[in-house]
Short mmCIF file of C-alpha atoms in Angstrom, two decimals:
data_model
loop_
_atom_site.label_atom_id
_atom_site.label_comp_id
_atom_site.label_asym_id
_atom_site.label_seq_id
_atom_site.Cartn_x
_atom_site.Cartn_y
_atom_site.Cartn_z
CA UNK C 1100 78.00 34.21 62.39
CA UNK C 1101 79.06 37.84 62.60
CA UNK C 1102 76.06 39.98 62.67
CA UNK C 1103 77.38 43.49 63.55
CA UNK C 1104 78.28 43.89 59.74
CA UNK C 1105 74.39 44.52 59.49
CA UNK C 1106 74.86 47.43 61.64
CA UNK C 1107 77.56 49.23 59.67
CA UNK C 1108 76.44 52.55 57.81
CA UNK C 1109 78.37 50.87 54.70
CA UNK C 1110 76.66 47.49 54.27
CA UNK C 1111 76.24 46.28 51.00
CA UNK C 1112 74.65 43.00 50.31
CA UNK C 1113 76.41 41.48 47.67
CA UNK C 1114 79.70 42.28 49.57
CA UNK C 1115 78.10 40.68 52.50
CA UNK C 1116 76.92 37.50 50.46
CA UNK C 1117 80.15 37.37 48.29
CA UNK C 1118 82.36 37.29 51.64
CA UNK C 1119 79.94 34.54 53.28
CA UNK C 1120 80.60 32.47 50.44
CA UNK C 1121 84.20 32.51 49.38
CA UNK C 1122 85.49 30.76 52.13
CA UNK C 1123 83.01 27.75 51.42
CA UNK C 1124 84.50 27.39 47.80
CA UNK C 1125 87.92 27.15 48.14
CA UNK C 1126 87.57 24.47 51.08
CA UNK C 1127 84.59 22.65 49.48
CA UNK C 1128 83.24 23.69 46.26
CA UNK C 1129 80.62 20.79 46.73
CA UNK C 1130 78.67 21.89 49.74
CA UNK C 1131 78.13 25.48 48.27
CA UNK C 1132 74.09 24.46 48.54
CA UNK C 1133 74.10 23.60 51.96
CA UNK C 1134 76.00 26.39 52.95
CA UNK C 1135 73.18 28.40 51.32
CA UNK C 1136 70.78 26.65 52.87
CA UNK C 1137 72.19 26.75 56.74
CA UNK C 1138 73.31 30.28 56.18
CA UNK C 1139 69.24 31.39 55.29
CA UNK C 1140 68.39 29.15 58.27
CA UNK C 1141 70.42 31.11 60.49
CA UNK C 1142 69.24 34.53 59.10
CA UNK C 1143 65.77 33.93 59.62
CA UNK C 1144 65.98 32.63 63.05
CA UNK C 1145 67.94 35.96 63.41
CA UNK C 1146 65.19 37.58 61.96
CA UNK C 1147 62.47 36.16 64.49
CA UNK C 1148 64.51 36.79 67.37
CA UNK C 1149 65.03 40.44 66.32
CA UNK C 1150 61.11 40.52 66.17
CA UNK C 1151 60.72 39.19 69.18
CA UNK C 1152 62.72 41.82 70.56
CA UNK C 1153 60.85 44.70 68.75
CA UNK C 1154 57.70 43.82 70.40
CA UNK C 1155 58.66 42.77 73.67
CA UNK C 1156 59.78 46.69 73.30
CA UNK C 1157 56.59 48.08 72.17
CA UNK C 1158 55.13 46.28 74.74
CA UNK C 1159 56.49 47.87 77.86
CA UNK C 1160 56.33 51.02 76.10
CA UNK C 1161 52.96 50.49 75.42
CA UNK C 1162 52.32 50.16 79.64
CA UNK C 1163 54.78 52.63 80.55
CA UNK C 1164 52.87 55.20 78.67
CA UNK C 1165 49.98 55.69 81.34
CA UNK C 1166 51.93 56.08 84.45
CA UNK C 1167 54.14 59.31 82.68
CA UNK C 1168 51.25 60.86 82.01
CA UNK C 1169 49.77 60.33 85.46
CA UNK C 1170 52.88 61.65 86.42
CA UNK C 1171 52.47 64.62 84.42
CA UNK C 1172 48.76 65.18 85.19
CA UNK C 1173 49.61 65.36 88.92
CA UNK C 1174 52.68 67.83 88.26
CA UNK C 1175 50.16 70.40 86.59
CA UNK C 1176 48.16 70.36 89.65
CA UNK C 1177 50.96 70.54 91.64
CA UNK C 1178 52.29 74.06 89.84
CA UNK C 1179 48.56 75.48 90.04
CA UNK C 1180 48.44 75.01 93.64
CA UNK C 1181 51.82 76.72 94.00
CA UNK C 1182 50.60 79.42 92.07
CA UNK C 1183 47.62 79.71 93.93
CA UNK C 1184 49.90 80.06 97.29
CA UNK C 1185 52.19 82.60 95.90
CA UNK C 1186 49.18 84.88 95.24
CA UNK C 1187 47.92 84.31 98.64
CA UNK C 1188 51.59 85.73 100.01
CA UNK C 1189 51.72 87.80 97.65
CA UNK C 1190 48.48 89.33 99.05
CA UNK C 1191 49.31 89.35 102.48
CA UNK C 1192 52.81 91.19 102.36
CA UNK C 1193 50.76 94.13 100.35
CA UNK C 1194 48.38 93.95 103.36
CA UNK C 1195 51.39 94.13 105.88
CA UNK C 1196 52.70 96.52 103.92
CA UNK C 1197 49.75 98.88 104.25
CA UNK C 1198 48.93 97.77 107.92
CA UNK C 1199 52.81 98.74 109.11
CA UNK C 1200 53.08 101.53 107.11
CA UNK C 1201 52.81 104.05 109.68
CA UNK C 1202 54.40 101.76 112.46
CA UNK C 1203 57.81 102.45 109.98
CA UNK C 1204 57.22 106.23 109.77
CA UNK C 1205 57.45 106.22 113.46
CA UNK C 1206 60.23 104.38 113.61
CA UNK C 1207 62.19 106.34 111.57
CA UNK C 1208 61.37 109.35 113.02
CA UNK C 1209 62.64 107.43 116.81
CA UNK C 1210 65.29 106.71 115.19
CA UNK C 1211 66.39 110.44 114.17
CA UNK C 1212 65.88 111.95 117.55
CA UNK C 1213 68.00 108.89 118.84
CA UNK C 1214 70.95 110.21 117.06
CA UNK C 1215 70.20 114.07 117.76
CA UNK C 1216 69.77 112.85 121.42
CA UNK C 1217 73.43 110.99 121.31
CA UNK C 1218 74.83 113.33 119.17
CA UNK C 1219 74.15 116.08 121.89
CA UNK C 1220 75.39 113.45 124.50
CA UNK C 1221 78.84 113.14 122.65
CA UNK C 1222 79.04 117.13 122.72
CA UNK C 1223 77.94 117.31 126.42
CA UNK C 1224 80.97 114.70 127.06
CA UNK C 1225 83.05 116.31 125.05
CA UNK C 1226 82.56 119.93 126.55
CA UNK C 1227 82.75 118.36 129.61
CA UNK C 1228 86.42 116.49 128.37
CA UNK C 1229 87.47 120.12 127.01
CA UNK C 1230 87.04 121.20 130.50
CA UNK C 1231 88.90 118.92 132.55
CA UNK C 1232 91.73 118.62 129.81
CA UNK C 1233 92.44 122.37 130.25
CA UNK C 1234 92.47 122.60 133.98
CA UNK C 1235 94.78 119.78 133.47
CA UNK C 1236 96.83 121.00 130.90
CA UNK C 1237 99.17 123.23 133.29
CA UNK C 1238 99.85 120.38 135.26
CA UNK C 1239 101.10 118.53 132.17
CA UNK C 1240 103.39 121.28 130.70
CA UNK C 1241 105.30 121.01 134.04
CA UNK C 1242 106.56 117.61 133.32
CA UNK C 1243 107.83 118.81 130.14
CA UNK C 1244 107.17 115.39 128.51
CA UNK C 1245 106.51 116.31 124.96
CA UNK C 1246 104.77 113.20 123.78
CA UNK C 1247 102.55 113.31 127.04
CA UNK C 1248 101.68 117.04 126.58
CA UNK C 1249 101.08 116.47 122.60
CA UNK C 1250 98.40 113.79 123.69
CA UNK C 1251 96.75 116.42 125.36
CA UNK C 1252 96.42 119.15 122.69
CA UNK C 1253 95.19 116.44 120.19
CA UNK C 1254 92.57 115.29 122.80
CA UNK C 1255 91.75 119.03 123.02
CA UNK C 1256 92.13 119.06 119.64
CA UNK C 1257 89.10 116.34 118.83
CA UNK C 1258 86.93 118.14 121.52
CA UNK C 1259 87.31 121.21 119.74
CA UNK C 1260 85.89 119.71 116.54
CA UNK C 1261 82.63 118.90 118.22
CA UNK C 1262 82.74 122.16 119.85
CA UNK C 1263 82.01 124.16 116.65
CA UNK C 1264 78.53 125.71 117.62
CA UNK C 1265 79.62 126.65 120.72
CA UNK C 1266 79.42 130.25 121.50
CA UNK C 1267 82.94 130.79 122.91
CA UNK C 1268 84.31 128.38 120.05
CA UNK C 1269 86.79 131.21 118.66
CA UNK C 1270 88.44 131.76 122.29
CA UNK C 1271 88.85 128.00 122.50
CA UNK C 1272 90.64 127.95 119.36
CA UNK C 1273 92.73 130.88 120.22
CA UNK C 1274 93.52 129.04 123.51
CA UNK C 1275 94.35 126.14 121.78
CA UNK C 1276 96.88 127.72 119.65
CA UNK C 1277 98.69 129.44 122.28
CA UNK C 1278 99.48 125.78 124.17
CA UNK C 1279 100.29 124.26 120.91
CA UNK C 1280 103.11 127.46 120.56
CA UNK C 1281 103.77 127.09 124.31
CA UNK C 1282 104.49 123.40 123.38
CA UNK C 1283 106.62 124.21 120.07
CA UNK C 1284 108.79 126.52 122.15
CA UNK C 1285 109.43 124.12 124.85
CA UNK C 1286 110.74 121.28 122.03
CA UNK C 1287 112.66 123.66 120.05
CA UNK C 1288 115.65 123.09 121.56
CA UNK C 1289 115.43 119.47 120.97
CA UNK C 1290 114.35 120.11 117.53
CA UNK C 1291 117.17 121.89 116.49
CA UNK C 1292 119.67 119.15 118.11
CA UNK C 1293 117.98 116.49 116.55
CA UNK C 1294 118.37 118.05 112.98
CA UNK C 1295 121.93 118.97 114.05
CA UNK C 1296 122.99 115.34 115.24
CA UNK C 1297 120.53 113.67 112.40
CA UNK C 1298 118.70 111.66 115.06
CA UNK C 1299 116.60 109.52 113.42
CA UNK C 1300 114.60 108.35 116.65
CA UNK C 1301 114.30 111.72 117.72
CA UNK C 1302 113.68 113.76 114.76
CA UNK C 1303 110.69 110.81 114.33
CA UNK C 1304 109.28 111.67 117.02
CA UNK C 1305 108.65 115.29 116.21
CA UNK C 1306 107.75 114.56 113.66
CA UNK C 1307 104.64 112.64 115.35
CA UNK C 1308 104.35 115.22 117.51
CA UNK C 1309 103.64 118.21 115.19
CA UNK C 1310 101.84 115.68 112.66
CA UNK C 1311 99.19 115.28 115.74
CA UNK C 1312 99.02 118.81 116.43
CA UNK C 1313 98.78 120.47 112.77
CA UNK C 1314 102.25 121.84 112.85
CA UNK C 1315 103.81 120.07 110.35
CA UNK C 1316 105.21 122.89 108.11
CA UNK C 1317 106.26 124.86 111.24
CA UNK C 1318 108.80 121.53 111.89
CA UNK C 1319 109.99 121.36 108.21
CA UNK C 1320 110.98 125.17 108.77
CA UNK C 1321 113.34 124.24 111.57
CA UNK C 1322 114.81 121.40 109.28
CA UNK C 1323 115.19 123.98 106.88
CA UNK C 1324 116.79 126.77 109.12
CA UNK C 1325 119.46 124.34 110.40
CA UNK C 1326 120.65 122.91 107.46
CA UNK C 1327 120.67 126.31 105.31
CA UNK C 1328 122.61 127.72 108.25
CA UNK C 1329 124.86 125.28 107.62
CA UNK C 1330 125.12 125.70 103.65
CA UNK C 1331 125.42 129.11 103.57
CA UNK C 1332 127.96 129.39 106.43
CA UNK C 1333 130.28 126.82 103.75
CA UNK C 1334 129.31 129.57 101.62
CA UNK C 1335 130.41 132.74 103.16
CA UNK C 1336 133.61 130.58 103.80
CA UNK C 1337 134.35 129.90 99.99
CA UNK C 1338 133.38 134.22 99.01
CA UNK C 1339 136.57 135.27 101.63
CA UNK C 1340 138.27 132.55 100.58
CA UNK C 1341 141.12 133.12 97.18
CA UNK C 1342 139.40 131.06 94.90
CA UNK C 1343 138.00 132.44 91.79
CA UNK C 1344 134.06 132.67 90.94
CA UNK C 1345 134.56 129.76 88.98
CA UNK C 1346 135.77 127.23 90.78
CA UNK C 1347 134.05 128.74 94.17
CA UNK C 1348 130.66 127.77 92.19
CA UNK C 1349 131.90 124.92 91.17
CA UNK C 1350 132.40 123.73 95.42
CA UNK C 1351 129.25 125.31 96.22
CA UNK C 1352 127.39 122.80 93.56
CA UNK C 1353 129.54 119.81 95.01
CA UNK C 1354 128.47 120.76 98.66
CA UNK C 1355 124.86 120.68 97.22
CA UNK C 1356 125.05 117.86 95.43
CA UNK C 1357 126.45 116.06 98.66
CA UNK C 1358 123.89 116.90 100.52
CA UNK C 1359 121.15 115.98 97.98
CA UNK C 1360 122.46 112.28 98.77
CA UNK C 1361 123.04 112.79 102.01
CA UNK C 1362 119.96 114.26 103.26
CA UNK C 1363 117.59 112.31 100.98
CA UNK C 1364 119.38 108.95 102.28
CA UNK C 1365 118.45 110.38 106.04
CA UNK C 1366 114.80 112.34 105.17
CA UNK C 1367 113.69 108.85 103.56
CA UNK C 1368 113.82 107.79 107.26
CA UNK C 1369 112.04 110.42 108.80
CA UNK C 1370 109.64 112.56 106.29
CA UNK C 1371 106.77 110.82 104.42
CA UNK C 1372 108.01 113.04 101.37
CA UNK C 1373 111.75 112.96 101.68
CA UNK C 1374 112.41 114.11 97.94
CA UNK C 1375 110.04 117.10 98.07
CA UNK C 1376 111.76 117.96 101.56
CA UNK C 1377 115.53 117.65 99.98
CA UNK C 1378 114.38 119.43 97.02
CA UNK C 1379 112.55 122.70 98.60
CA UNK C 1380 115.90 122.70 101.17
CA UNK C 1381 118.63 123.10 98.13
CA UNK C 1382 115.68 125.71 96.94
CA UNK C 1383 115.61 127.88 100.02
CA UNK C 1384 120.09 128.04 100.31
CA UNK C 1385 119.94 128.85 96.87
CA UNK C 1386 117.35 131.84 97.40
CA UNK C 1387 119.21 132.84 100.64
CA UNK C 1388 122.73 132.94 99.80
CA UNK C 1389 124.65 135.82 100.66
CA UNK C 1390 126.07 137.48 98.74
CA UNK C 1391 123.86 135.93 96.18
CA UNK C 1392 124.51 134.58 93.19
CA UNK C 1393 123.59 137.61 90.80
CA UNK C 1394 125.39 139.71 92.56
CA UNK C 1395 128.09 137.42 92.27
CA UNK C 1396 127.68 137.50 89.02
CA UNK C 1397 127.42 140.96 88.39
CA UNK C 1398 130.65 141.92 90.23
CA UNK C 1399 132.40 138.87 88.31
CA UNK C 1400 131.51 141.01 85.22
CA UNK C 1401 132.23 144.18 86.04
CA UNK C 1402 135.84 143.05 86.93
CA UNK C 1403 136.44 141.49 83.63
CA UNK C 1404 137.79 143.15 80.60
CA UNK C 1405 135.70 143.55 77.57
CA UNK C 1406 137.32 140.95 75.39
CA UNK C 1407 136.70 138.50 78.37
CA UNK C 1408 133.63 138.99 79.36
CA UNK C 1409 131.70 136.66 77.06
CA UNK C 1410 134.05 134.11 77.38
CA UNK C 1411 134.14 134.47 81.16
CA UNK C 1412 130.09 134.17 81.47
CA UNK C 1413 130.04 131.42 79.49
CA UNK C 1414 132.95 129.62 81.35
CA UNK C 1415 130.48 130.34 84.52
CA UNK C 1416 127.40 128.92 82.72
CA UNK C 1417 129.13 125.58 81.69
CA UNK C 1418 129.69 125.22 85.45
CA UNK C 1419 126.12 125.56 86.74
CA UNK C 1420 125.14 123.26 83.56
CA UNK C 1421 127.07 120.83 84.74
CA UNK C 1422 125.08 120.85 88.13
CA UNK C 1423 122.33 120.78 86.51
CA UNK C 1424 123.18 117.50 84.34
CA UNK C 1425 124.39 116.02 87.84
CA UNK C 1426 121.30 117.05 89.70
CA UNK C 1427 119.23 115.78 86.58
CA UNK C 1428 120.92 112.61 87.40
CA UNK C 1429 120.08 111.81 90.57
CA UNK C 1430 116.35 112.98 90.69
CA UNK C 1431 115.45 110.78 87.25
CA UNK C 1432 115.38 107.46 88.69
CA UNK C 1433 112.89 108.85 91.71
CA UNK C 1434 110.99 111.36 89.66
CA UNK C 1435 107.73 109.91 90.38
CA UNK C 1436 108.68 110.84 93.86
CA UNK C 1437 109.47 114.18 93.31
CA UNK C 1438 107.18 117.20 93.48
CA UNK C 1439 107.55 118.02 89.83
CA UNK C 1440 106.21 121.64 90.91
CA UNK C 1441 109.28 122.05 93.09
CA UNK C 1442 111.48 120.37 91.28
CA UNK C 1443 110.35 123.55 88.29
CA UNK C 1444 110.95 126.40 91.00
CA UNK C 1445 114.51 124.53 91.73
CA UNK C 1446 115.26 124.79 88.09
CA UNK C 1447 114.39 128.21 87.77
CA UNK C 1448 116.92 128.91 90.69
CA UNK C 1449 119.74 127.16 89.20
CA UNK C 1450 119.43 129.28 86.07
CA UNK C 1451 117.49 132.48 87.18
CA UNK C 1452 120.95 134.50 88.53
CA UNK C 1453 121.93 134.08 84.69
CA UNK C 1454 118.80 135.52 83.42
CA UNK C 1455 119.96 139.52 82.75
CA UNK C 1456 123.13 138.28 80.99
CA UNK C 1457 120.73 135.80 78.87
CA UNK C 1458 118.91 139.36 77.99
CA UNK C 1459 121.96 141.66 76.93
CA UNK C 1460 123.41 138.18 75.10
CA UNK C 1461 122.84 140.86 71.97
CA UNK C 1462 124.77 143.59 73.69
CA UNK C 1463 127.39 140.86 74.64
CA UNK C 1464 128.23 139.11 71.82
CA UNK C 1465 128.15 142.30 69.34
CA UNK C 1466 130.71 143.64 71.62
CA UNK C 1467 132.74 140.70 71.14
CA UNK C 1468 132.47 140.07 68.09
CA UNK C 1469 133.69 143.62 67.12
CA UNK C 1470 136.62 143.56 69.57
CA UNK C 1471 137.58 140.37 68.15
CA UNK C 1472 137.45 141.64 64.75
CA UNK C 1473 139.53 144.61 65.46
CA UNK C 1474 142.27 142.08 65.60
CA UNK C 1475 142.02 141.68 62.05
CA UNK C 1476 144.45 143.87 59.92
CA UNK C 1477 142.43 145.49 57.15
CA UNK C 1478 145.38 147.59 55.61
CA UNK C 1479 144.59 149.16 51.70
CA UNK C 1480 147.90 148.55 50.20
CA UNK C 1481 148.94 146.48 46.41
CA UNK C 1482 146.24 144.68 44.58
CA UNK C 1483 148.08 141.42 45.54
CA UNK C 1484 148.11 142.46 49.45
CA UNK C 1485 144.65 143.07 49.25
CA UNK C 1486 143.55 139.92 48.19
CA UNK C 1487 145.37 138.34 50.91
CA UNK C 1488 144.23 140.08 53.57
CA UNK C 1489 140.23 139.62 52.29
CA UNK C 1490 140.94 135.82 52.05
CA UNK C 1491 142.74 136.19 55.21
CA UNK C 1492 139.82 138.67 56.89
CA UNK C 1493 137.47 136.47 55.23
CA UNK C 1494 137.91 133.12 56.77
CA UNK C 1495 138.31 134.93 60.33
CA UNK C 1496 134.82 136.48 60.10
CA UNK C 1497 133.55 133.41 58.94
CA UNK C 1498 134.67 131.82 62.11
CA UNK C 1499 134.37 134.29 64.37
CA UNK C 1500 130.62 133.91 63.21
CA UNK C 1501 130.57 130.14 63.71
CA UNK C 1502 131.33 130.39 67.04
CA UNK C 1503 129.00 133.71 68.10
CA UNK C 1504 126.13 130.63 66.56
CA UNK C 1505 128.27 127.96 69.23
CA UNK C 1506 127.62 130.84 71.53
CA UNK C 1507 124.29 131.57 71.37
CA UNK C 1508 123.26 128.15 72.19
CA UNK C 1509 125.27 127.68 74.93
CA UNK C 1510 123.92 130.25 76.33
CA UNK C 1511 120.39 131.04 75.07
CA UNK C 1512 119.58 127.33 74.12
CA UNK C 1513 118.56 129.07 70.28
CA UNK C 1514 116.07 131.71 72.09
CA UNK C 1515 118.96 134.69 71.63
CA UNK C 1516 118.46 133.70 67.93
CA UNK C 1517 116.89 137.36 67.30
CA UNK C 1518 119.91 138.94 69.41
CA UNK C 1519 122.55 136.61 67.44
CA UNK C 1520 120.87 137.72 64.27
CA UNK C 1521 121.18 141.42 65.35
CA UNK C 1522 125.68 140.94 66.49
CA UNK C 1523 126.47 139.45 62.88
CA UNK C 1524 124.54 142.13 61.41
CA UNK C 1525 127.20 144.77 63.20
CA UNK C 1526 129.94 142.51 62.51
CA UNK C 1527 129.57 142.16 58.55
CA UNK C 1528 128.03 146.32 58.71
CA UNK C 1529 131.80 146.91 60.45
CA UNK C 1530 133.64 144.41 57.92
CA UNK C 1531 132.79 145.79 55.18
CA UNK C 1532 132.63 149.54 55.84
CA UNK C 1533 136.04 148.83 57.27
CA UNK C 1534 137.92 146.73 54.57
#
């Protein structure tokens, strides 16, 4: 017999009885009553053994039952003790506490004239390193080894940091700076070749050199020196040469633009801020052109006729836009790089030489506009020719105006607005007192 049915969370008794019984009646409907009979047999002897089981249960239960709690009883006394123990260490670290107490004060205070007492042992040693490094300094500048002799000034260099207190401190550091300019003038002439041939191993080395020494800006202005030599020399050449202002302008932004690849592609090797370095060198050739570009400018003007002269600064602008966009170009993808406070200044050089014509724009443009309008015949004749000429007049002015708007952004970006405003107001005032 299957007795885990009794165990299901669905058991139902007449199901259970029903299904014990069906199979007896279709094989023998005549032994239905001893069916019944064996089947209550086997329940009850099921019943007694489950009994049997419930108290054999209760029974070692029943014995386990002193032993846990002898087990328990001895755990509480267990904890107490421990309790009892930690107060007693608890006690004696306040005692040691209070006994060594004083013991630490003394300590500490051993301890702080231990590090006055080595601190004035470094600064004896050092004094006494300052000493023999400049009786041997001499000695050194005669081999003419720059790395060797730039060793030596930074060793002098670290003594002299110790050295602060010291009463001749100031005489030390003006000593100091005469070697280090002893030791710039010796290198210069390597300096300047190395910038010249674009030595990488050697222009790495300087730059080392003055990094150890504090002369780092003093290096960049040789960089600087050579290479704007060079730029404004192509310059000069392109001024005495027969090419107008235009396209002369237009080979000076090509030459810069050249070496903005070039000399980023070879400071990235060298300089720990190549971009910055490329970008303050196109800076400084395009403050120290000569001539320079306003006065380029100005004699570019001067030469041109009045009904030209708009068109010709404008034709001029368009140019050093188009740098601008190239430039633009090149420094977006590395912008992060860039020292966005230089890269401002650079902007302002670009565009500055412009800046007086970007103030008369009103002067300019009214002057144009006039000129251009003077073009126009306004003869008083038939009815018929009169109304030919206005539509005639009419759609000029209208376009003449268009493009003084085309105008003012070009060159103004919008900000000559007020001045624009100001030209059309002369050119209608002249229209119509005219026609």
């Amino acid at each position: 017999m299957d007795f885990s049915k009794f165990l299901a969370d669905d058991f139902e008794v007449k199901a259970w009885v029903n299904g014990a019984f069906r199979a007896v009646q279709q094989e023998a409907p005549g032994k239905v009553d001893a069916h019944a009979a064996t089947l209550v047999m086997k329940l009850q002897l099921f019943i007694q053994e489950v009994n049997n089981a419930v108290e054999e249960t209760s029974h070692q239960a029943l014995q386990s039952m002193p032993r846990v709690l002898r087990e328990v009883e001895a755990l509480k006394q267990e904890a107490a003790f421990l309790k009892e123990q930690m107060v007693l260490v608890k006690e004696d670290i306040k005692k040691l506490e209070e006994d060594t107490a004083q013991s630490m004060q003394v300590l500490v205070k051993l301890d702080h004239v231990k590090s006055r007492m080595q601190l004035a042992v470094d600064s004896l040693q050092e004094a006494d390193k300052w000493t023999t490094l400049s009786a041997d300094i001499e000695e050194t500048f005669k081999t003419q080894d720059v790395s060797l002799i730039s060793n030596k000034l930074t060793s002098m260099q670290n003594s002299l940091a110790v050295l602060v207190d010291t009463p001749d401190y100031s005489e030390k550091c003006v000593h100091l700076e005469a070697l280090k300019n002893r030791l710039e003038a010796l290198a210069s002439p390597q300096i300047v070749s190395a910038f010249s041939t674009q030595s990488v191993d050697q222009a790495r080395l300087f730059v080392k050199v003055f990094t150890e020494i504090d002369r780092m800006p003093q290096l960049l202005a040789y960089y600087y020196k050579c290479h704007k030599g060079q730029l404004m020399a192509a310059w000069q050449d392109l001024c005495q040469s027969d090419l107008l202002l235009d396209r002369q302008l237009a080979e000076l932004y090509e030459v810069l633009l050249g070496t903005w690849h070039s000399q980023l592609q070879w400071a990235t090797q060298v300089f720990q801020n190549p971009h910055q370095v490329v970008t303050v060198l196109l800076l400084q050739v395009l403050g120290a052109l000569a001539p320079s570009l306003p006065t380029c400018l100005a004699a570019a003007m001067e030469r041109c006729s009045p009904e030209s002269k708009l068109s010709q600064l404008l034709g001029l602008y368009g140019t050093t836009v188009y740098f601008a966009h190239g430039l633009e170009a090149v420094m977006l993808p590395s912008l992060g790089e860039c020292n966005l406070v230089k890269v401002a200044e650079l902007v302002e050089a670009v565009f500055s030489p412009y800046k007086p014509f970007q103030l008369q724009y009103r002067a300019l443009e009214e002057e144009n506009l006039l000129i251009q309008m003077s073009t126009v015949p306004l003869e008083h004749g038939e009815v018929m020719d009169c109304v030919q000429e206005l539509s005639h007049s009419v759609n000029k002015l209208f376009g003449l105006a268009l493009a003084a708007v085309d105008n003012c952004l070009t060159l103004t970006d919008g900000l000559g607005v007020g001045g624009l405003l100001g030209a059309l107001q002369a050119l209608f005032s002249k229209y119509v007192s005219d026609f």
